[in-house]
Amino acid sequence: MQRIAVLTSGGDSPGMNAAVRAVVRKAIYHGLEVIGIKRGFSGFIEADMWPMDLSSVADIIHRGGTILRTARSEEFKTPEGRGKAFANVQRFGIQGLVVIGGDGSFRGADIFNTEYNLPVIGVPGTIDNDIIGTEYSIGFDTAINTVVDAINKIRDTATSHERTFILEVMGRESGYIALMAGLAGGAESILVPELRYGIDEVCEKLIHGYKRGKLHSIIIIAEGAGSGLDVGKQISEKIGLETKVTILGHLQRGGTPTAFDRILASRMGAKAVEILVEGYRKHMVGMIADKIVASPLDASFKGKKAIDLDIYNLANILSI
Ligand code: F6P
């Protein structure tokens, strides 16, 4: 193997740059040439790519976003689009591809490998932490720290006004951001798509809290579990409590990556190159029990990552 390529795809996540840096520098360490593909699979199709050297990834380890840019390519979902990408594989002599992104990007890489036999390695980069095969994805830690920071700030005003706040967070169909930020932020209720919740139960908890002297309440809802505005309306209608709703949105995707995310990204990016060199053809890297391990790429998107029920129950007990 002489030349590999790297791209970032799907929603950006803090730490992707640290992963790109690790891929490029570890590949050069192994004597490989690296091509950087811009705008994910869109740039793959359009030949938007250029050679990367050691200094092309200097001064990026601390930056959010991705210097390679990213996209969600509709064209790559078509055989014609993938055919154009393969023409570029041949044109540029690419012998292996590292895809940094989420499960949608891994799905695309998996099909491409099946059709054209190009070795592909996935590096999980998404704030959602919804990928099977890894306990953490790159960007999740930074995102939950951003949410916890927001909870801290909202708590100040919630206490001062003795108000009920609802905070809607990202996560697509996953409740991981809500769950972990909710535990770390001491939220009274955590609503996630993986578990059914009843508005009566949420209201009872609110009333119980206020009766025992709580000055405020914070409810955190994952976007996949419903709308924060709807929940606020239902609470007001049921128990006449005024609620304030904050939708955090895309600010959860930005910002300087935490040390945890930089370390994770550096280890995962380096491991991706290592296993490419060793001859793995369709795998992803993941962190299990603090070790970076390889697992089959298709296992990452067949099925849904389960929520950690022990953590959910603990958060409930502690927020009483
Ligand atoms: O997958 C990351 C994520 O931020 C999800 O949490 C969210 O649902 C989605 O991307 C938003 O996507 P877009 O930036 O395309 O609106």
Coordinates of C-alpha atoms and ligand atoms in Angstrom, one line a residue:
M1 CA 0.0 0.0 0.0
Q2 CA 1.4 3.4 -1.0
R3 CA -1.3 5.9 -1.1
I4 CA -4.4 6.4 1.1
A5 CA -7.1 9.0 1.2
V6 CA -9.1 10.5 4.1
L7 CA -12.4 12.4 4.3
T8 CA -14.8 13.7 6.9
S9 CA -18.5 13.2 6.2
G10 CA -21.9 13.9 7.7
G11 CA -22.4 16.3 10.6
D12 CA -19.1 17.8 11.8
S13 CA -18.0 17.1 15.4
P14 CA -15.3 18.6 17.6
G15 CA -12.2 16.5 17.4
M16 CA -12.5 15.6 13.7
N17 CA -9.4 17.8 13.0
A18 CA -7.4 15.9 15.6
A19 CA -8.4 12.6 13.8
V20 CA -7.4 14.0 10.4
R21 CA -4.1 15.1 11.9
A22 CA -3.5 11.6 13.3
V23 CA -4.4 9.8 10.1
V24 CA -2.1 12.0 8.0
R25 CA 0.9 11.9 10.4
K26 CA 0.6 8.2 11.2
A27 CA 0.3 7.4 7.5
I28 CA 3.5 9.4 6.7
Y29 CA 5.2 7.7 9.6
H30 CA 4.5 4.4 7.8
G31 CA 5.9 5.8 4.5
L32 CA 2.4 6.3 2.9
E33 CA 1.2 9.2 0.8
V34 CA -2.1 10.8 1.9
I35 CA -4.7 12.5 -0.2
G36 CA -7.2 14.7 1.6
I37 CA -10.7 14.7 0.1
K38 CA -12.8 17.8 0.7
R39 CA -16.5 17.9 1.5
G40 CA -16.9 14.2 2.2
F41 CA -18.2 11.9 -0.5
S42 CA -19.2 15.0 -2.6
G43 CA -15.5 15.9 -3.0
F44 CA -14.8 12.2 -3.7
I45 CA -17.2 12.3 -6.7
E46 CA -15.9 15.7 -7.9
A47 CA -12.2 15.0 -7.4
D48 CA -11.9 17.8 -4.9
M49 CA -8.8 16.4 -3.3
W50 CA -5.2 17.3 -2.7
P51 CA -2.0 15.8 -1.3
M52 CA -1.5 16.3 2.4
D53 CA 1.9 16.6 4.1
L54 CA 3.0 16.9 7.8
S55 CA 2.5 20.7 7.8
S56 CA -1.0 20.5 6.2
V57 CA -2.3 19.4 9.6
A58 CA -0.3 21.7 11.7
D59 CA -2.2 23.9 14.2
I60 CA -5.5 22.1 13.9
I61 CA -5.6 19.8 16.9
H62 CA -7.4 22.4 19.0
R63 CA -9.9 23.5 16.4
G64 CA -13.6 22.5 16.1
G65 CA -15.2 21.7 12.8
T66 CA -13.1 20.0 10.1
I67 CA -10.5 21.5 7.8
L68 CA -11.5 19.0 5.2
R69 CA -15.1 20.4 5.3
T70 CA -18.0 18.0 5.3
A71 CA -21.2 17.2 3.5
R72 CA -24.1 14.8 3.3
S73 CA -23.9 13.6 -0.3
E74 CA -27.1 12.4 -1.9
E75 CA -25.2 11.6 -5.1
F76 CA -23.0 9.1 -3.4
K77 CA -26.2 7.1 -2.5
T78 CA -26.6 6.4 -6.3
P79 CA -24.6 3.8 -8.2
E80 CA -23.7 6.6 -10.7
G81 CA -22.3 8.8 -8.0
R82 CA -20.2 5.9 -6.6
G83 CA -19.0 5.1 -10.1
K84 CA -17.7 8.6 -10.5
A85 CA -15.9 8.3 -7.1
F86 CA -14.3 5.0 -8.3
A87 CA -13.0 6.7 -11.4
N88 CA -11.2 9.1 -9.1
V89 CA -9.8 6.2 -7.0
Q90 CA -8.2 5.0 -10.2
R91 CA -7.1 8.4 -11.4
F92 CA -5.4 9.2 -8.1
G93 CA -4.1 5.7 -7.3
I94 CA -5.9 5.5 -4.0
Q95 CA -5.4 2.1 -2.3
G96 CA -7.3 2.7 1.0
L97 CA -9.8 5.1 2.4
V98 CA -10.4 6.4 6.0
V99 CA -13.9 7.8 6.5
I100 CA -14.4 9.9 9.6
G101 CA -18.1 10.3 10.3
G102 CA -21.3 8.7 11.5
D103 CA -23.3 5.7 10.7
G104 CA -24.7 7.1 7.4
S105 CA -21.1 7.7 6.2
F106 CA -20.2 4.2 7.2
R107 CA -23.1 2.8 5.3
G108 CA -21.8 4.6 2.1
A109 CA -18.3 3.4 2.7
D110 CA -19.5 -0.2 3.2
I111 CA -21.4 -0.2 -0.1
F112 CA -18.5 1.3 -1.9
N113 CA -16.2 -1.5 -0.6
T114 CA -18.7 -4.1 -1.7
E115 CA -18.9 -2.7 -5.2
Y116 CA -15.3 -1.7 -5.8
N117 CA -13.3 -3.6 -3.2
L118 CA -11.4 -0.5 -2.0
P119 CA -10.3 -1.1 1.7
V120 CA -12.3 1.3 3.9
I121 CA -11.8 2.0 7.6
G122 CA -14.4 4.0 9.6
V123 CA -13.5 6.4 12.4
P124 CA -16.6 7.3 14.5
G125 CA -17.0 11.0 14.5
T126 CA -20.4 12.3 15.6
I127 CA -21.7 14.2 18.6
D128 CA -24.6 11.7 18.9
N129 CA -22.6 8.8 20.2
D130 CA -25.0 6.5 18.5
I131 CA -22.6 4.1 16.8
I132 CA -22.4 0.5 17.8
G133 CA -18.8 -0.8 18.2
T134 CA -17.6 2.1 20.3
E135 CA -18.4 3.4 23.8
Y136 CA -17.5 6.9 22.6
S137 CA -17.5 8.7 19.3
I138 CA -15.4 11.7 18.6
G139 CA -17.1 15.0 19.6
F140 CA -19.6 13.5 22.1
D141 CA -17.6 14.6 25.1
T142 CA -17.2 18.1 23.9
A143 CA -20.9 18.3 23.0
I144 CA -22.1 17.1 26.5
N145 CA -19.7 19.6 28.1
T146 CA -21.3 22.3 26.0
V147 CA -24.7 21.2 27.2
V148 CA -23.6 21.0 30.8
D149 CA -22.3 24.6 30.5
A150 CA -25.7 25.6 29.2
I151 CA -27.5 23.8 32.1
N152 CA -25.3 25.6 34.6
K153 CA -26.2 29.0 33.1
I154 CA -29.8 28.2 32.9
R155 CA -29.8 26.9 36.5
D156 CA -28.7 30.4 37.7
T157 CA -31.7 32.1 36.1
A158 CA -34.0 29.2 36.9
T159 CA -33.2 29.4 40.6
S160 CA -33.5 33.2 40.7
H161 CA -36.9 33.1 39.2
E162 CA -38.0 29.8 40.6
R163 CA -38.9 28.6 37.2
T164 CA -39.1 25.4 35.2
F165 CA -36.8 25.2 32.2
I166 CA -36.9 22.7 29.3
L167 CA -33.7 22.2 27.4
E168 CA -33.9 20.5 24.0
V169 CA -30.7 18.9 22.8
M170 CA -29.5 17.1 19.7
G171 CA -28.9 13.5 19.1
R172 CA -31.1 12.6 16.2
E173 CA -32.7 9.2 17.2
S174 CA -30.4 8.8 20.2
G175 CA -30.8 10.0 23.8
Y176 CA -27.1 9.8 24.7
I177 CA -26.5 13.5 24.8
A178 CA -29.6 14.1 26.9
L179 CA -28.8 11.2 29.2
M180 CA -25.2 12.0 30.0
A181 CA -25.5 15.8 30.0
G182 CA -28.7 15.3 32.2
L183 CA -26.8 13.3 34.7
A184 CA -23.8 15.6 34.8
G185 CA -26.1 18.7 34.9
G186 CA -28.4 17.3 37.6
A187 CA -31.5 17.6 35.5
E188 CA -34.8 16.7 37.2
S189 CA -36.2 14.7 34.2
I190 CA -34.4 13.3 31.2
L191 CA -36.6 12.4 28.2
V192 CA -35.0 10.1 25.6
P193 CA -36.4 8.4 22.5
E194 CA -35.3 5.0 23.7
L195 CA -37.7 5.0 26.7
R196 CA -41.3 5.9 26.8
Y197 CA -42.3 8.7 29.1
G198 CA -45.6 10.1 30.2
I199 CA -46.2 13.8 30.7
D200 CA -48.2 12.9 33.9
E201 CA -45.0 11.4 35.4
V202 CA -43.0 14.5 34.5
C203 CA -45.6 16.7 36.1
E204 CA -45.7 14.6 39.3
K205 CA -42.0 14.8 39.6
L206 CA -42.2 18.6 39.2
I207 CA -44.9 19.0 41.9
H208 CA -43.0 16.6 44.2
G209 CA -39.8 18.7 43.8
Y210 CA -41.5 22.0 44.4
K211 CA -43.3 20.6 47.5
R212 CA -40.1 19.6 49.1
G213 CA -38.6 23.0 48.5
K214 CA -36.8 22.9 45.1
L215 CA -36.4 26.4 43.7
H216 CA -36.4 25.4 40.1
S217 CA -36.6 22.4 37.8
I218 CA -34.7 21.5 34.6
I219 CA -36.0 19.0 32.1
I220 CA -33.8 17.9 29.4
I221 CA -35.3 16.4 26.2
A222 CA -33.5 14.7 23.3
E223 CA -34.7 16.0 20.0
G224 CA -35.7 12.4 19.0
A225 CA -38.0 12.2 22.0
G226 CA -40.2 15.1 20.9
S227 CA -40.3 18.8 21.0
G228 CA -39.3 20.9 24.0
L229 CA -42.0 23.4 23.1
D230 CA -44.7 20.8 23.0
V231 CA -43.6 19.4 26.4
G232 CA -43.6 22.9 27.9
K233 CA -47.1 23.5 26.5
Q234 CA -48.4 20.2 27.9
I235 CA -47.0 20.9 31.4
S236 CA -48.6 24.4 31.4
E237 CA -51.9 22.9 30.4
K238 CA -51.8 20.1 32.9
I239 CA -50.6 21.8 36.1
G240 CA -50.6 25.5 35.2
L241 CA -46.8 25.9 35.6
E242 CA -45.1 28.5 33.4
T243 CA -42.2 26.9 31.5
K244 CA -39.3 28.4 29.5
V245 CA -37.8 26.4 26.6
T246 CA -34.3 26.6 25.2
I247 CA -33.4 24.7 22.0
L248 CA -29.6 24.4 22.0
G249 CA -29.3 23.4 18.3
H250 CA -26.1 23.6 16.4
L251 CA -24.0 25.3 19.0
Q252 CA -23.6 21.7 20.4
R253 CA -21.6 20.8 17.3
G254 CA -19.0 23.6 17.5
G255 CA -16.2 24.6 19.8
T256 CA -12.7 23.6 20.9
P257 CA -12.6 19.8 21.4
T258 CA -12.0 18.7 25.0
A259 CA -8.8 16.8 25.9
F260 CA -10.8 13.6 26.0
D261 CA -12.0 14.1 22.4
R262 CA -8.5 15.0 21.2
I263 CA -7.0 12.0 22.8
L264 CA -9.7 9.7 21.4
A265 CA -9.4 11.2 17.9
S266 CA -5.6 10.9 17.9
R267 CA -5.8 7.2 19.0
M268 CA -8.6 6.3 16.6
G269 CA -7.0 8.1 13.6
A270 CA -3.7 6.3 14.2
K271 CA -5.3 3.0 14.7
A272 CA -7.3 3.4 11.5
V273 CA -4.0 3.7 9.5
E274 CA -2.4 0.8 11.4
I275 CA -5.2 -1.6 10.5
L276 CA -5.3 -0.4 6.9
V277 CA -1.6 -1.2 6.7
E278 CA -2.2 -4.6 8.4
G279 CA -4.7 -5.5 5.6
Y280 CA -8.1 -4.9 7.2
R281 CA -10.6 -4.2 4.4
K282 CA -14.0 -3.1 5.8
H283 CA -13.7 -2.2 9.5
M284 CA -14.2 0.6 12.0
V285 CA -12.2 1.5 15.0
G286 CA -13.9 2.0 18.3
M287 CA -13.1 2.4 22.0
I288 CA -14.1 -0.5 24.2
A289 CA -12.9 -0.5 27.9
D290 CA -10.2 2.1 27.1
K291 CA -8.7 0.1 24.2
I292 CA -8.9 1.1 20.6
V293 CA -10.2 -2.0 18.7
A294 CA -11.4 -2.9 15.3
S295 CA -14.8 -4.3 14.4
P296 CA -16.7 -5.1 11.2
L297 CA -17.9 -1.9 9.6
D298 CA -21.5 -3.2 8.9
A299 CA -22.1 -4.1 12.5
S300 CA -22.0 -0.4 13.3
F301 CA -25.2 0.4 11.5
K302 CA -27.1 -2.8 11.7
G303 CA -29.3 -2.2 14.8
K304 CA -29.5 0.6 17.3
K305 CA -27.1 1.3 20.1
A306 CA -28.9 0.7 23.4
I307 CA -29.2 3.4 26.0
D308 CA -27.4 2.7 29.3
L309 CA -30.3 1.9 31.6
D310 CA -28.2 1.9 34.8
I311 CA -27.2 5.5 34.1
Y312 CA -30.7 6.4 33.3
N313 CA -32.0 4.9 36.6
L314 CA -29.2 6.5 38.5
A315 CA -30.0 9.9 37.1
N316 CA -33.6 9.4 38.2
I317 CA -32.7 8.4 41.7
L318 CA -30.3 11.3 42.2
S319 CA -32.6 14.0 40.9
I320 CA -35.5 13.2 43.2
Ligands
F6P1 O1 -25.7 13.8 13.7 C1 -25.3 15.0 14.3 C2 -26.5 16.0 14.3 O2 -26.1 17.2 14.9 C3 -27.7 15.4 15.0 O3 -27.7 15.5 16.4 C4 -28.8 16.3 14.4 O4 -30.1 15.7 14.4 C5 -28.3 16.5 13.0 O5 -26.9 16.3 13.0 C6 -28.6 17.9 12.4 O6 -28.2 17.8 11.1 P1 -28.0 19.1 10.2 O7 -26.8 19.9 10.7 O8 -27.8 18.6 8.8 O9 -29.2 19.9 10.3

